Amino acid sequence: MAKAMREGGLPTLPCMAHTLQLAIHNGLLAQRMITDILATGRRIIGHFKRSPQAYCAFHDVQQQLGQNIKKFQQDVTTRWNSSFYMFQSLLEQKRALAAYGAEHEVPASFNANQWGLIEHIITILEPFEELTRAISSSTASAADVIPSVLALKRFLSRDAPSDRGVGTAKAELLRAVTRRFDGIEDEPLYSLATLLDPRYKDRCYSAELKAHTREQLLELLDAQTVPDEAQGPEASSADEPAEKIARPGSLSSMLGEIMQERPQQATTAMSQLNLYLSEPVILQDADPLAYWRANQDRFSALTTAARTYLSAPCTSVDSERLFSTASNILDAQRSRLLARKVEMLLFVRKNLPLMFEKA
């Protein structure tokens, strides 16, 4: 897919969720001590999955301890967060597992050191799980990449009491995140989107990157005005008499060139950018597109660029959900549906909940 986009001359971005999966798998889940814990957890959960009698007995133990009856979460290798949820489900049932193991045979168990490691692993992976849920939403955009990666790096670089026993794994995870997301500040689709997002603006850049990104945006805004300025005589009214065109080399032609340069356009763009950056950022849960709709009169030179760059998603999760919904609609029982009707059903399925929320 990436090769097709490159050969087609179309701008493309990698899926952030997939890159995050690779970083976590290579940096943390591939560590020997963690793979051993994963293998033990899978054996424990597999025991209950394959034996309804064992699950019934485990439910009785949960009721005796006054715990909520919950099933274990089985992990899959293609989704790192399923391993996170598996660790959580095992830790929640720690007491119940100990009570069950005292009376029944269990194929595997965790020692005290491994239970402590599970707690520390959950603490390390919680920010990644929070980020995965955030970027998997339909409103996530390319502007979320640079700030999120910066926050992850800061979290992983700080020492915490929960690092005991997993400090090496945490450092390796930091190296994996740094390697996988290397150079994202140099990608204009990321940097300009972040600058045009009123939740972030230029707060995530160093002084050098701030200046570079501002120059990129001003060059983009200047390029948007080139077609209007470069139209030349064709841009004049068709009813304008030909004799009103100034003779080349005359004083009138020099004055016309000065007036056509319109330096106030660049000044307007720069002043709007300075005013936009001087204002405080909006709340993290606010809608950046709603901000630009409300401020398009104040920042007319920036609004068009904001619509362009903030419309780019940072993951393929939402489009994959669309394909999954289409597969549920167009099945063996409804194989003769026309493509137009499938698209209409997808549109209703996607937008009807939003309409009720707004109502």
Coordinates of C-alpha atoms in Angstrom, one line a residue:
M1 CA 0.0 0.0 0.0
A2 CA 2.8 2.4 0.9
K3 CA 4.5 1.6 -2.5
A4 CA 1.3 2.3 -4.4
M5 CA 1.0 5.7 -2.7
R6 CA 4.6 6.6 -3.4
E7 CA 4.4 5.6 -7.1
G8 CA 1.1 7.5 -7.4
G9 CA 2.8 10.6 -6.1
L10 CA 0.4 10.9 -3.1
P11 CA 1.5 11.9 0.4
T12 CA 1.2 9.0 2.9
L13 CA 1.8 8.4 6.6
P14 CA 2.4 5.1 8.4
C15 CA -0.3 3.8 10.8
M16 CA 0.7 5.0 14.3
A17 CA -1.1 2.1 16.0
H18 CA 0.8 -0.4 14.0
T19 CA 4.1 1.4 14.7
L20 CA 3.3 1.4 18.4
Q21 CA 2.6 -2.3 18.2
L22 CA 6.0 -2.9 16.7
A23 CA 7.8 -0.7 19.3
I24 CA 6.1 -2.4 22.3
H25 CA 6.5 -5.9 20.9
N26 CA 10.2 -5.4 20.2
G27 CA 11.0 -3.3 23.2
L28 CA 9.1 -4.9 26.0
L29 CA 7.0 -8.0 25.1
A30 CA 10.1 -9.7 23.5
Q31 CA 12.0 -9.6 26.8
R32 CA 12.8 -13.0 28.1
M33 CA 11.3 -12.5 31.6
I34 CA 8.1 -11.1 30.1
T35 CA 7.7 -13.8 27.5
D36 CA 7.9 -16.3 30.4
I37 CA 5.1 -14.5 32.3
L38 CA 3.1 -14.4 29.1
A39 CA 3.5 -18.1 28.5
T40 CA 2.5 -18.9 32.1
G41 CA -0.6 -16.6 31.8
R42 CA -1.7 -18.3 28.6
R43 CA -1.4 -21.7 30.2
I44 CA -3.5 -20.6 33.2
I45 CA -6.2 -19.1 31.0
G46 CA -6.1 -21.9 28.5
H47 CA -6.8 -24.3 31.4
F48 CA -10.1 -22.5 32.2
K49 CA -11.0 -22.0 28.5
R50 CA -10.8 -25.7 27.8
S51 CA -12.5 -26.9 30.9
P52 CA -16.1 -25.7 31.7
Q53 CA -16.0 -27.6 35.0
A54 CA -12.9 -25.7 36.0
Y55 CA -14.6 -22.4 35.1
C56 CA -17.6 -23.3 37.2
A57 CA -15.4 -24.2 40.1
F58 CA -13.5 -20.9 39.7
H59 CA -16.8 -19.0 39.7
D60 CA -17.7 -20.6 43.0
V61 CA -14.4 -19.4 44.4
Q62 CA -15.1 -15.9 43.2
Q63 CA -18.5 -15.8 44.8
Q64 CA -17.1 -17.1 48.1
L65 CA -14.5 -14.3 48.1
G66 CA -17.2 -11.7 47.3
Q67 CA -15.6 -10.8 43.9
N68 CA -17.4 -10.0 40.7
I69 CA -17.6 -13.0 38.4
K70 CA -15.4 -12.1 35.5
K71 CA -13.8 -14.2 32.7
F72 CA -10.1 -14.0 31.9
Q73 CA -9.0 -12.0 28.9
Q74 CA -7.1 -14.1 26.3
D75 CA -4.3 -12.3 24.5
V76 CA -3.5 -12.5 20.8
T77 CA 0.0 -11.8 19.4
T78 CA -1.2 -9.3 16.8
R79 CA -2.6 -6.9 19.4
W80 CA -0.3 -5.8 22.2
N81 CA -3.1 -4.3 24.3
S82 CA -4.7 -7.8 24.5
S83 CA -1.6 -8.8 26.5
F84 CA -2.1 -5.8 28.7
Y85 CA -5.8 -6.7 29.3
M86 CA -4.7 -10.3 30.1
F87 CA -2.3 -9.1 32.7
Q88 CA -5.0 -6.9 34.2
S89 CA -7.5 -9.8 34.4
L90 CA -5.0 -12.1 36.0
L91 CA -4.0 -9.5 38.6
E92 CA -7.7 -8.8 39.4
Q93 CA -8.2 -12.5 40.1
K94 CA -5.0 -13.0 42.1
R95 CA -6.8 -14.0 45.3
A96 CA -9.3 -16.2 43.5
L97 CA -6.5 -18.0 41.7
A98 CA -4.6 -18.6 44.9
A99 CA -7.8 -20.0 46.6
Y100 CA -8.6 -22.1 43.6
G101 CA -5.1 -23.5 43.3
A102 CA -5.2 -24.6 47.0
E103 CA -8.0 -27.1 46.2
H104 CA -7.7 -27.8 42.5
E105 CA -4.9 -28.6 40.1
V106 CA -3.6 -25.7 38.0
P107 CA -1.1 -26.3 35.1
A108 CA 1.0 -23.3 36.1
S109 CA 1.2 -20.5 38.6
F110 CA 3.0 -17.2 39.3
N111 CA 5.5 -16.8 42.2
A112 CA 5.6 -13.6 44.3
N113 CA 8.3 -12.0 42.1
Q114 CA 6.3 -12.6 39.0
W115 CA 3.2 -11.1 40.5
G116 CA 5.2 -8.0 41.3
L117 CA 6.6 -7.9 37.7
I118 CA 3.0 -8.0 36.4
E119 CA 2.1 -5.0 38.5
H120 CA 5.1 -3.1 37.2
I121 CA 4.4 -4.1 33.6
I122 CA 0.8 -2.9 33.8
T123 CA 2.1 0.5 35.2
I124 CA 4.5 0.9 32.3
L125 CA 1.9 -0.1 29.6
E126 CA -1.0 2.0 31.0
P127 CA 0.1 5.2 29.1
F128 CA 0.4 3.1 25.9
E129 CA -3.1 1.7 26.3
E130 CA -4.5 5.2 26.9
L131 CA -2.7 6.4 23.8
T132 CA -3.9 3.5 21.7
R133 CA -7.5 4.2 22.6
A134 CA -7.1 7.9 21.9
I135 CA -5.6 7.4 18.4
S136 CA -8.1 4.7 17.5
S137 CA -11.0 7.1 17.6
S138 CA -12.5 8.6 14.5
T139 CA -11.4 12.1 15.5
A140 CA -7.7 11.4 15.9
S141 CA -5.5 13.2 13.4
A142 CA -1.8 13.5 12.3
A143 CA -1.5 16.3 14.8
D144 CA -1.6 13.8 17.7
V145 CA 1.6 12.0 16.7
I146 CA 4.4 14.4 17.8
P147 CA 2.8 15.4 21.1
S148 CA 2.0 11.8 22.0
V149 CA 5.4 10.5 21.2
L150 CA 7.0 13.3 23.2
A151 CA 4.8 12.5 26.2
L152 CA 5.7 8.8 25.9
K153 CA 9.4 9.6 25.8
R154 CA 9.2 11.8 28.9
F155 CA 7.3 9.1 30.8
L156 CA 9.7 6.4 29.9
S157 CA 12.8 8.5 30.7
R158 CA 11.7 9.3 34.3
D159 CA 12.6 7.0 37.1
A160 CA 9.7 5.7 39.2
P161 CA 9.4 3.3 42.2
S162 CA 7.5 0.9 39.9
D163 CA 10.7 0.4 37.8
R164 CA 12.1 -2.1 40.2
G165 CA 12.8 -5.3 38.3
V166 CA 11.8 -3.8 34.9
G167 CA 14.2 -0.9 34.6
T168 CA 16.1 -2.6 31.7
A169 CA 12.9 -3.4 29.9
K170 CA 11.7 0.2 30.3
A171 CA 14.9 1.5 28.9
E172 CA 14.7 -0.9 26.0
L173 CA 11.1 0.2 25.3
L174 CA 12.3 3.9 25.3
R175 CA 14.9 3.0 22.7
A176 CA 12.3 1.1 20.6
V177 CA 9.9 4.1 20.7
T178 CA 12.7 6.5 19.8
R179 CA 13.8 4.3 16.9
R180 CA 10.4 3.6 15.5
F181 CA 9.3 7.2 15.6
D182 CA 12.6 8.8 14.5
G183 CA 12.3 11.8 12.3
I184 CA 8.6 12.5 12.7
E185 CA 9.4 16.2 13.4
D186 CA 10.9 16.5 9.9
E187 CA 7.7 15.2 8.3
P188 CA 5.6 18.3 7.2
L189 CA 2.4 16.3 7.4
Y190 CA 3.1 15.8 11.1
S191 CA 4.8 19.1 12.0
L192 CA 2.3 21.4 10.3
A193 CA -0.7 19.5 11.5
T194 CA 0.6 19.8 15.1
L195 CA 1.2 23.6 14.7
L196 CA -2.3 24.1 13.3
D197 CA -3.9 22.1 16.0
P198 CA -5.1 24.7 18.7
R199 CA -4.6 22.0 21.4
Y200 CA -0.8 21.8 20.8
K201 CA 0.4 24.7 18.5
D202 CA 4.2 25.0 18.9
R203 CA 4.4 23.8 22.5
C204 CA 5.9 20.5 21.5
Y205 CA 8.9 22.0 19.6
S206 CA 12.3 23.2 20.6
A207 CA 13.2 26.8 19.6
E208 CA 14.9 25.6 16.4
L209 CA 12.0 23.5 15.4
K210 CA 9.6 26.2 16.2
A211 CA 11.3 28.6 13.8
H212 CA 11.6 25.9 11.1
T213 CA 7.9 24.9 11.3
R214 CA 6.8 28.5 11.3
E215 CA 8.8 29.1 8.1
Q216 CA 7.3 26.0 6.5
L217 CA 3.8 27.2 7.3
L218 CA 4.4 30.8 6.0
E219 CA 5.9 29.3 2.8
L220 CA 2.7 27.2 2.4
L221 CA 0.5 30.2 2.9
D222 CA 2.5 32.2 0.4
A223 CA 2.2 29.4 -2.1
Q224 CA -1.6 29.5 -1.7
T225 CA -1.6 33.1 -2.8
V226 CA 0.6 32.5 -5.9
P227 CA -2.2 31.5 -8.3
D228 CA -4.1 34.8 -7.6
E229 CA -1.0 36.9 -8.0
A230 CA 0.4 35.1 -11.0
Q231 CA -2.7 35.3 -13.2
G232 CA -1.3 38.5 -14.8
P233 CA -3.4 40.4 -17.4
E234 CA -5.8 37.4 -17.7
A235 CA -7.1 38.2 -14.2
S236 CA -8.3 41.6 -15.3
S237 CA -11.9 42.1 -16.3
A238 CA -12.8 41.2 -19.8
D239 CA -14.6 44.5 -20.3
E240 CA -11.5 46.5 -19.4
P241 CA -10.3 48.5 -22.5
A242 CA -6.9 47.4 -23.8
E243 CA -5.6 51.0 -23.9
K244 CA -5.7 51.2 -20.1
I245 CA -2.8 48.7 -19.9
A246 CA 0.3 50.7 -19.0
R247 CA 3.1 50.8 -21.5
P248 CA 6.1 48.6 -20.4
G249 CA 8.8 50.7 -19.0
S250 CA 6.6 53.6 -18.1
L251 CA 6.1 55.1 -14.6
S252 CA 2.6 53.7 -14.6
S253 CA 3.8 50.2 -15.2
M254 CA 6.3 50.5 -12.4
L255 CA 3.5 51.7 -10.1
G256 CA 1.3 48.8 -11.3
E257 CA 4.1 46.3 -10.4
I258 CA 4.4 47.8 -6.9
M259 CA 0.6 47.6 -6.4
Q260 CA 0.5 44.0 -7.7
E261 CA 3.1 42.8 -5.3
R262 CA 0.6 43.1 -2.4
P263 CA 3.1 42.8 0.5
Q264 CA 0.1 43.1 2.9
Q265 CA -0.9 39.5 2.1
A266 CA 2.3 38.0 3.7
T267 CA 2.0 40.5 6.5
T268 CA -1.5 39.4 7.2
A269 CA -0.6 35.7 7.3
M270 CA 2.4 36.4 9.6
S271 CA 0.3 38.6 11.9
Q272 CA -2.4 36.0 12.0
L273 CA 0.1 33.3 12.8
N274 CA 1.7 35.4 15.6
L275 CA -1.7 36.1 17.1
Y276 CA -2.8 32.5 16.9
L277 CA 0.4 31.3 18.6
S278 CA 0.3 33.9 21.3
E279 CA -3.1 32.8 22.5
P280 CA -3.4 29.9 25.0
V281 CA -4.1 26.4 23.8
I282 CA -7.5 25.0 24.1
L283 CA -8.5 22.0 26.2
Q284 CA -7.3 18.5 25.2
D285 CA -10.8 17.1 24.8
A286 CA -11.9 20.1 22.6
D287 CA -12.6 19.8 18.9
P288 CA -9.9 21.5 16.8
L289 CA -12.1 21.7 13.7
A290 CA -14.8 23.4 15.8
Y291 CA -12.2 25.9 16.9
W292 CA -11.3 26.8 13.3
R293 CA -15.0 27.0 12.3
A294 CA -15.5 29.5 15.1
N295 CA -12.3 31.5 14.3
Q296 CA -12.2 31.4 10.5
D297 CA -12.9 35.1 10.2
R298 CA -10.1 36.0 12.5
F299 CA -7.6 33.6 11.0
S300 CA -8.7 33.4 7.4
A301 CA -5.2 32.7 6.1
L302 CA -4.7 29.8 8.4
T303 CA -8.1 28.1 8.1
T304 CA -7.7 26.5 4.7
A305 CA -4.3 25.0 5.7
A306 CA -5.9 23.7 9.0
R307 CA -8.7 22.0 7.1
T308 CA -6.1 20.3 4.9
Y309 CA -3.7 19.0 7.5
L310 CA -6.1 18.3 10.4
S311 CA -8.2 16.0 8.1
A312 CA -5.3 13.4 7.8
P313 CA -5.9 10.5 10.2
C314 CA -2.9 9.1 12.2
T315 CA -4.0 5.4 12.0
S316 CA -6.0 3.1 9.7
V317 CA -8.1 1.9 12.6
D318 CA -11.3 3.8 11.6
S319 CA -11.1 2.7 8.0
E320 CA -10.6 -0.9 9.1
R321 CA -13.7 -0.6 11.2
L322 CA -15.5 0.6 8.1
F323 CA -14.4 -2.5 6.2
S324 CA -15.5 -4.7 9.2
T325 CA -18.9 -3.0 9.2
A326 CA -19.2 -3.6 5.4
S327 CA -18.5 -7.3 5.9
N328 CA -21.3 -7.5 8.4
I329 CA -23.7 -5.8 6.1
L330 CA -22.8 -7.6 2.9
D331 CA -22.8 -11.3 3.9
A332 CA -24.1 -14.5 2.3
Q333 CA -27.7 -13.6 3.2
R334 CA -27.4 -10.2 1.4
S335 CA -24.9 -10.9 -1.4
R336 CA -27.0 -9.1 -4.0
L337 CA -27.0 -5.7 -2.4
L338 CA -25.9 -2.9 -4.8
A339 CA -22.7 -1.0 -4.0
R340 CA -24.6 2.2 -3.8
K341 CA -27.0 0.8 -1.2
V342 CA -24.1 -0.6 0.8
E343 CA -22.5 2.8 0.9
M344 CA -25.8 4.4 2.1
L345 CA -26.1 1.8 4.9
L346 CA -22.5 2.5 5.9
F347 CA -23.2 6.2 5.9
V348 CA -26.2 5.8 8.2
R349 CA -24.4 3.4 10.5
K350 CA -21.5 5.8 10.8
N351 CA -23.4 9.1 11.2
L352 CA -26.7 8.2 12.9
P353 CA -25.2 7.9 16.4
L354 CA -23.6 11.3 16.0
M355 CA -26.9 12.9 14.9
F356 CA -28.5 11.6 18.1
E357 CA -25.6 12.9 20.2
K358 CA -26.0 16.4 18.8
A359 CA -29.8 16.3 19.2

